[in-house]
Amino acid sequence: MRGFIMKKHFISAFLALILLLCVPLSASAHPVPDMTRKGSITVSMTYQNKPVPGGSLKLYRVGNVHEEDGNYSFKPVDALDDLISEFGDIQSPELAGTLTGYAAQKKLGSKSAAIGQNGTAVFSELQLGLYLVVQDTAASGYEKTTPFLVSVPYLDDGTYVYDVQSDPKTELE
């Protein structure tokens, strides 16, 4: 009887080993941004699905891409080091508002773009990072858009997107 039980355990172990060897192992690679690429941000100003031409936007680079143990995040640019140590929730309107004050106080370099007849402003050839978009002047009859943050690139369904489209809320005065 004892020999039968040992044989049964041996056969069970052998079958488990064969099963493990036959099951395909899937390896999933963690997406990694291409740090050599440049990106762009296209901001489309619309009201009730119609373009809102006029006005201008300023773009400030407020964060650098930071990698730690294969995880990517944004760290404040050097000029902001003494004011903010980390970003927290980059989708927070409060963070964008705070950074707007810091950008003016620290006189961060900015790029400007006019909002064209099609209601868009394009910032191209951007280094990867976190950007603050501030409406410098609003189109006639409209309020300024609330400042917001845009990451270049951003991760969408496992793929990094380098040419970012943003559609901020536009309101009448």
mmCIF file of C-alpha atoms in Angstrom:
data_model
loop_
_atom_site.group_PDB
_atom_site.id
_atom_site.type_symbol
_atom_site.label_atom_id
_atom_site.label_comp_id
_atom_site.label_asym_id
_atom_site.label_seq_id
_atom_site.Cartn_x
_atom_site.Cartn_y
_atom_site.Cartn_z
ATOM 1 C CA MET A 1 0.000 0.000 0.000
ATOM 2 C CA ARG A 2 2.844 2.353 0.878
ATOM 3 C CA GLY A 3 4.471 1.817 -2.533
ATOM 4 C CA PHE A 4 1.188 2.639 -4.244
ATOM 5 C CA ILE A 5 0.897 5.990 -2.367
ATOM 6 C CA MET A 6 4.510 6.923 -3.222
ATOM 7 C CA LYS A 7 3.901 6.103 -6.876
ATOM 8 C CA LYS A 8 0.750 8.210 -6.799
ATOM 9 C CA HIS A 9 2.669 11.223 -5.344
ATOM 10 C CA PHE A 10 5.486 10.761 -7.864
ATOM 11 C CA ILE A 11 3.030 10.671 -10.769
ATOM 12 C CA SER A 12 1.174 13.739 -9.443
ATOM 13 C CA ALA A 13 4.443 15.690 -9.078
ATOM 14 C CA PHE A 14 5.608 14.580 -12.530
ATOM 15 C CA LEU A 15 2.316 15.652 -14.142
ATOM 16 C CA ALA A 16 2.454 19.035 -12.349
ATOM 17 C CA LEU A 17 6.003 19.586 -13.651
ATOM 18 C CA ILE A 18 4.986 18.723 -17.210
ATOM 19 C CA LEU A 19 1.979 21.035 -16.927
ATOM 20 C CA LEU A 20 4.219 23.903 -15.801
ATOM 21 C CA LEU A 21 6.613 23.309 -18.660
ATOM 22 C CA CYS A 22 3.816 23.214 -21.215
ATOM 23 C CA VAL A 23 2.022 26.383 -20.084
ATOM 24 C CA PRO A 24 3.395 29.368 -21.990
ATOM 25 C CA LEU A 25 4.788 32.032 -19.730
ATOM 26 C CA SER A 26 3.851 35.531 -20.736
ATOM 27 C CA ALA A 27 6.265 38.334 -20.094
ATOM 28 C CA SER A 28 4.928 41.828 -20.240
ATOM 29 C CA ALA A 29 7.362 44.639 -20.742
ATOM 30 C CA HIS A 30 6.727 47.833 -18.811
ATOM 31 C CA PRO A 31 6.400 50.688 -21.337
ATOM 32 C CA VAL A 32 9.378 53.027 -21.355
ATOM 33 C CA PRO A 33 9.225 56.528 -22.851
ATOM 34 C CA ASP A 34 11.645 57.334 -25.672
ATOM 35 C CA MET A 35 13.700 60.072 -24.007
ATOM 36 C CA THR A 36 15.207 61.129 -27.360
ATOM 37 C CA ARG A 37 11.846 62.170 -28.811
ATOM 38 C CA LYS A 38 10.308 65.605 -28.830
ATOM 39 C CA GLY A 39 6.627 66.248 -28.313
ATOM 40 C CA SER A 40 3.963 68.832 -28.934
ATOM 41 C CA ILE A 41 0.897 70.292 -27.256
ATOM 42 C CA THR A 42 -2.075 71.447 -29.312
ATOM 43 C CA VAL A 43 -4.641 73.446 -27.348
ATOM 44 C CA SER A 44 -8.091 73.744 -28.939
ATOM 45 C CA MET A 45 -10.308 76.505 -27.628
ATOM 46 C CA THR A 46 -13.986 75.887 -28.343
ATOM 47 C CA TYR A 47 -17.338 76.992 -27.036
ATOM 48 C CA GLN A 48 -20.381 74.829 -27.793
ATOM 49 C CA ASN A 49 -18.299 72.866 -30.318
ATOM 50 C CA LYS A 50 -17.292 76.009 -32.250
ATOM 51 C CA PRO A 51 -13.728 77.352 -32.421
ATOM 52 C CA VAL A 52 -12.901 80.390 -30.290
ATOM 53 C CA PRO A 53 -10.183 82.359 -32.139
ATOM 54 C CA GLY A 54 -8.154 85.113 -30.525
ATOM 55 C CA GLY A 55 -6.179 85.524 -27.379
ATOM 56 C CA SER A 56 -2.897 83.880 -26.498
ATOM 57 C CA LEU A 57 -1.402 81.177 -24.310
ATOM 58 C CA LYS A 58 1.847 80.845 -22.391
ATOM 59 C CA LEU A 59 3.572 77.540 -21.807
ATOM 60 C CA TYR A 60 5.951 76.955 -18.890
ATOM 61 C CA ARG A 61 8.052 73.827 -18.410
ATOM 62 C CA VAL A 62 7.624 73.070 -14.704
ATOM 63 C CA GLY A 63 8.720 69.432 -14.474
ATOM 64 C CA ASN A 64 11.421 67.096 -15.723
ATOM 65 C CA VAL A 65 10.927 63.389 -16.413
ATOM 66 C CA HIS A 66 12.371 61.365 -13.538
ATOM 67 C CA GLU A 67 13.024 57.612 -13.566
ATOM 68 C CA GLU A 68 13.432 55.549 -10.420
ATOM 69 C CA ASP A 69 13.537 51.742 -10.505
ATOM 70 C CA GLY A 70 11.760 51.674 -13.881
ATOM 71 C CA ASN A 71 8.969 53.994 -12.718
ATOM 72 C CA TYR A 72 8.552 57.360 -14.414
ATOM 73 C CA SER A 73 7.276 60.555 -12.810
ATOM 74 C CA PHE A 74 7.872 64.303 -12.916
ATOM 75 C CA LYS A 75 10.130 66.297 -10.607
ATOM 76 C CA PRO A 76 10.016 70.110 -10.370
ATOM 77 C CA VAL A 77 12.523 72.005 -12.523
ATOM 78 C CA ASP A 78 15.485 73.444 -10.620
ATOM 79 C CA ALA A 79 13.986 76.949 -10.457
ATOM 80 C CA LEU A 80 11.076 75.548 -8.400
ATOM 81 C CA ASP A 81 13.146 73.408 -6.008
ATOM 82 C CA ASP A 82 12.904 75.824 -3.080
ATOM 83 C CA LEU A 83 9.140 76.279 -3.561
ATOM 84 C CA ILE A 84 7.842 72.772 -4.227
ATOM 85 C CA SER A 85 9.490 69.389 -3.647
ATOM 86 C CA GLU A 86 6.981 67.174 -5.480
ATOM 87 C CA PHE A 87 3.875 67.589 -7.576
ATOM 88 C CA GLY A 88 1.380 65.164 -6.090
ATOM 89 C CA ASP A 89 -1.761 65.063 -8.255
ATOM 90 C CA ILE A 90 -0.823 66.680 -11.570
ATOM 91 C CA GLN A 91 -4.509 66.842 -12.557
ATOM 92 C CA SER A 92 -5.293 69.113 -9.618
ATOM 93 C CA PRO A 93 -6.506 72.627 -10.565
ATOM 94 C CA GLU A 94 -5.111 73.856 -7.231
ATOM 95 C CA LEU A 95 -1.615 72.640 -8.165
ATOM 96 C CA ALA A 96 -1.844 74.384 -11.555
ATOM 97 C CA GLY A 97 -2.971 77.591 -9.814
ATOM 98 C CA THR A 98 -0.106 77.423 -7.316
ATOM 99 C CA LEU A 99 2.399 76.784 -10.099
ATOM 100 C CA THR A 100 1.023 79.780 -12.042
ATOM 101 C CA GLY A 101 2.014 82.042 -9.147
ATOM 102 C CA TYR A 102 5.424 80.379 -8.882
ATOM 103 C CA ALA A 103 6.036 80.663 -12.641
ATOM 104 C CA ALA A 104 5.484 84.422 -12.485
ATOM 105 C CA GLN A 105 7.476 84.796 -9.247
ATOM 106 C CA LYS A 106 10.442 82.765 -10.507
ATOM 107 C CA LYS A 107 10.218 84.262 -14.002
ATOM 108 C CA LEU A 108 10.363 80.822 -15.602
ATOM 109 C CA GLY A 109 11.065 80.901 -19.304
ATOM 110 C CA SER A 110 7.944 80.518 -21.359
ATOM 111 C CA LYS A 111 6.778 80.062 -24.908
ATOM 112 C CA SER A 112 3.849 82.058 -26.240
ATOM 113 C CA ALA A 113 1.380 81.155 -28.949
ATOM 114 C CA ALA A 114 -1.519 83.048 -30.459
ATOM 115 C CA ILE A 115 -4.812 81.219 -30.768
ATOM 116 C CA GLY A 116 -5.541 81.076 -34.498
ATOM 117 C CA GLN A 117 -8.734 81.391 -36.511
ATOM 118 C CA ASN A 118 -9.326 77.662 -36.073
ATOM 119 C CA GLY A 119 -9.254 78.109 -32.268
ATOM 120 C CA THR A 120 -5.960 76.288 -31.803
ATOM 121 C CA ALA A 121 -2.511 77.111 -30.516
ATOM 122 C CA VAL A 122 0.375 74.713 -31.088
ATOM 123 C CA PHE A 123 3.579 74.333 -29.095
ATOM 124 C CA SER A 124 5.982 72.035 -30.937
ATOM 125 C CA GLU A 125 9.497 70.622 -30.542
ATOM 126 C CA LEU A 126 9.014 70.277 -26.773
ATOM 127 C CA GLN A 127 11.375 68.374 -24.512
ATOM 128 C CA LEU A 128 9.667 65.678 -22.497
ATOM 129 C CA GLY A 129 8.322 67.027 -19.229
ATOM 130 C CA LEU A 130 5.428 68.540 -17.359
ATOM 131 C CA TYR A 131 4.047 71.814 -18.733
ATOM 132 C CA LEU A 132 1.825 74.525 -17.303
ATOM 133 C CA VAL A 133 -0.554 76.178 -19.781
ATOM 134 C CA VAL A 134 -1.775 79.667 -18.840
ATOM 135 C CA GLN A 135 -4.072 81.817 -20.942
ATOM 136 C CA ASP A 136 -2.309 85.162 -21.208
ATOM 137 C CA THR A 137 -5.155 86.964 -22.957
ATOM 138 C CA ALA A 138 -8.665 85.697 -23.625
ATOM 139 C CA ALA A 139 -10.598 86.025 -26.855
ATOM 140 C CA SER A 140 -12.996 88.975 -26.906
ATOM 141 C CA GLY A 141 -16.191 88.085 -25.028
ATOM 142 C CA TYR A 142 -14.706 85.054 -23.265
ATOM 143 C CA GLU A 143 -13.169 84.430 -19.847
ATOM 144 C CA LYS A 144 -9.603 83.215 -19.456
ATOM 145 C CA THR A 145 -9.288 79.452 -19.203
ATOM 146 C CA THR A 146 -8.185 78.109 -15.829
ATOM 147 C CA PRO A 147 -4.451 77.208 -15.887
ATOM 148 C CA PHE A 148 -3.801 73.483 -16.352
ATOM 149 C CA LEU A 149 -0.944 70.972 -16.512
ATOM 150 C CA VAL A 150 -0.073 68.784 -19.485
ATOM 151 C CA SER A 151 2.445 65.941 -19.498
ATOM 152 C CA VAL A 152 4.525 65.194 -22.574
ATOM 153 C CA PRO A 153 4.326 62.305 -23.096
ATOM 154 C CA TYR A 154 1.395 60.702 -21.331
ATOM 155 C CA LEU A 155 0.597 57.012 -21.063
ATOM 156 C CA ASP A 156 -2.593 55.894 -22.850
ATOM 157 C CA ASP A 157 -3.495 52.182 -22.801
ATOM 158 C CA GLY A 158 0.143 51.130 -22.461
ATOM 159 C CA THR A 159 1.421 53.453 -25.210
ATOM 160 C CA TYR A 160 3.173 56.776 -24.746
ATOM 161 C CA VAL A 161 1.588 59.681 -26.644
ATOM 162 C CA TYR A 162 4.060 62.447 -27.552
ATOM 163 C CA ASP A 163 1.755 64.782 -29.481
ATOM 164 C CA VAL A 164 -0.803 65.829 -26.902
ATOM 165 C CA GLN A 165 -4.208 67.368 -27.629
ATOM 166 C CA SER A 166 -5.867 69.478 -24.933
ATOM 167 C CA ASP A 167 -9.371 70.936 -24.950
ATOM 168 C CA PRO A 168 -9.788 73.253 -21.959
ATOM 169 C CA LYS A 169 -13.157 74.582 -20.883
ATOM 170 C CA THR A 170 -14.039 77.944 -22.439
ATOM 171 C CA GLU A 171 -16.751 80.186 -20.938
ATOM 172 C CA LEU A 172 -18.465 83.412 -21.990
ATOM 173 C CA GLU A 173 -17.786 86.567 -19.948
#
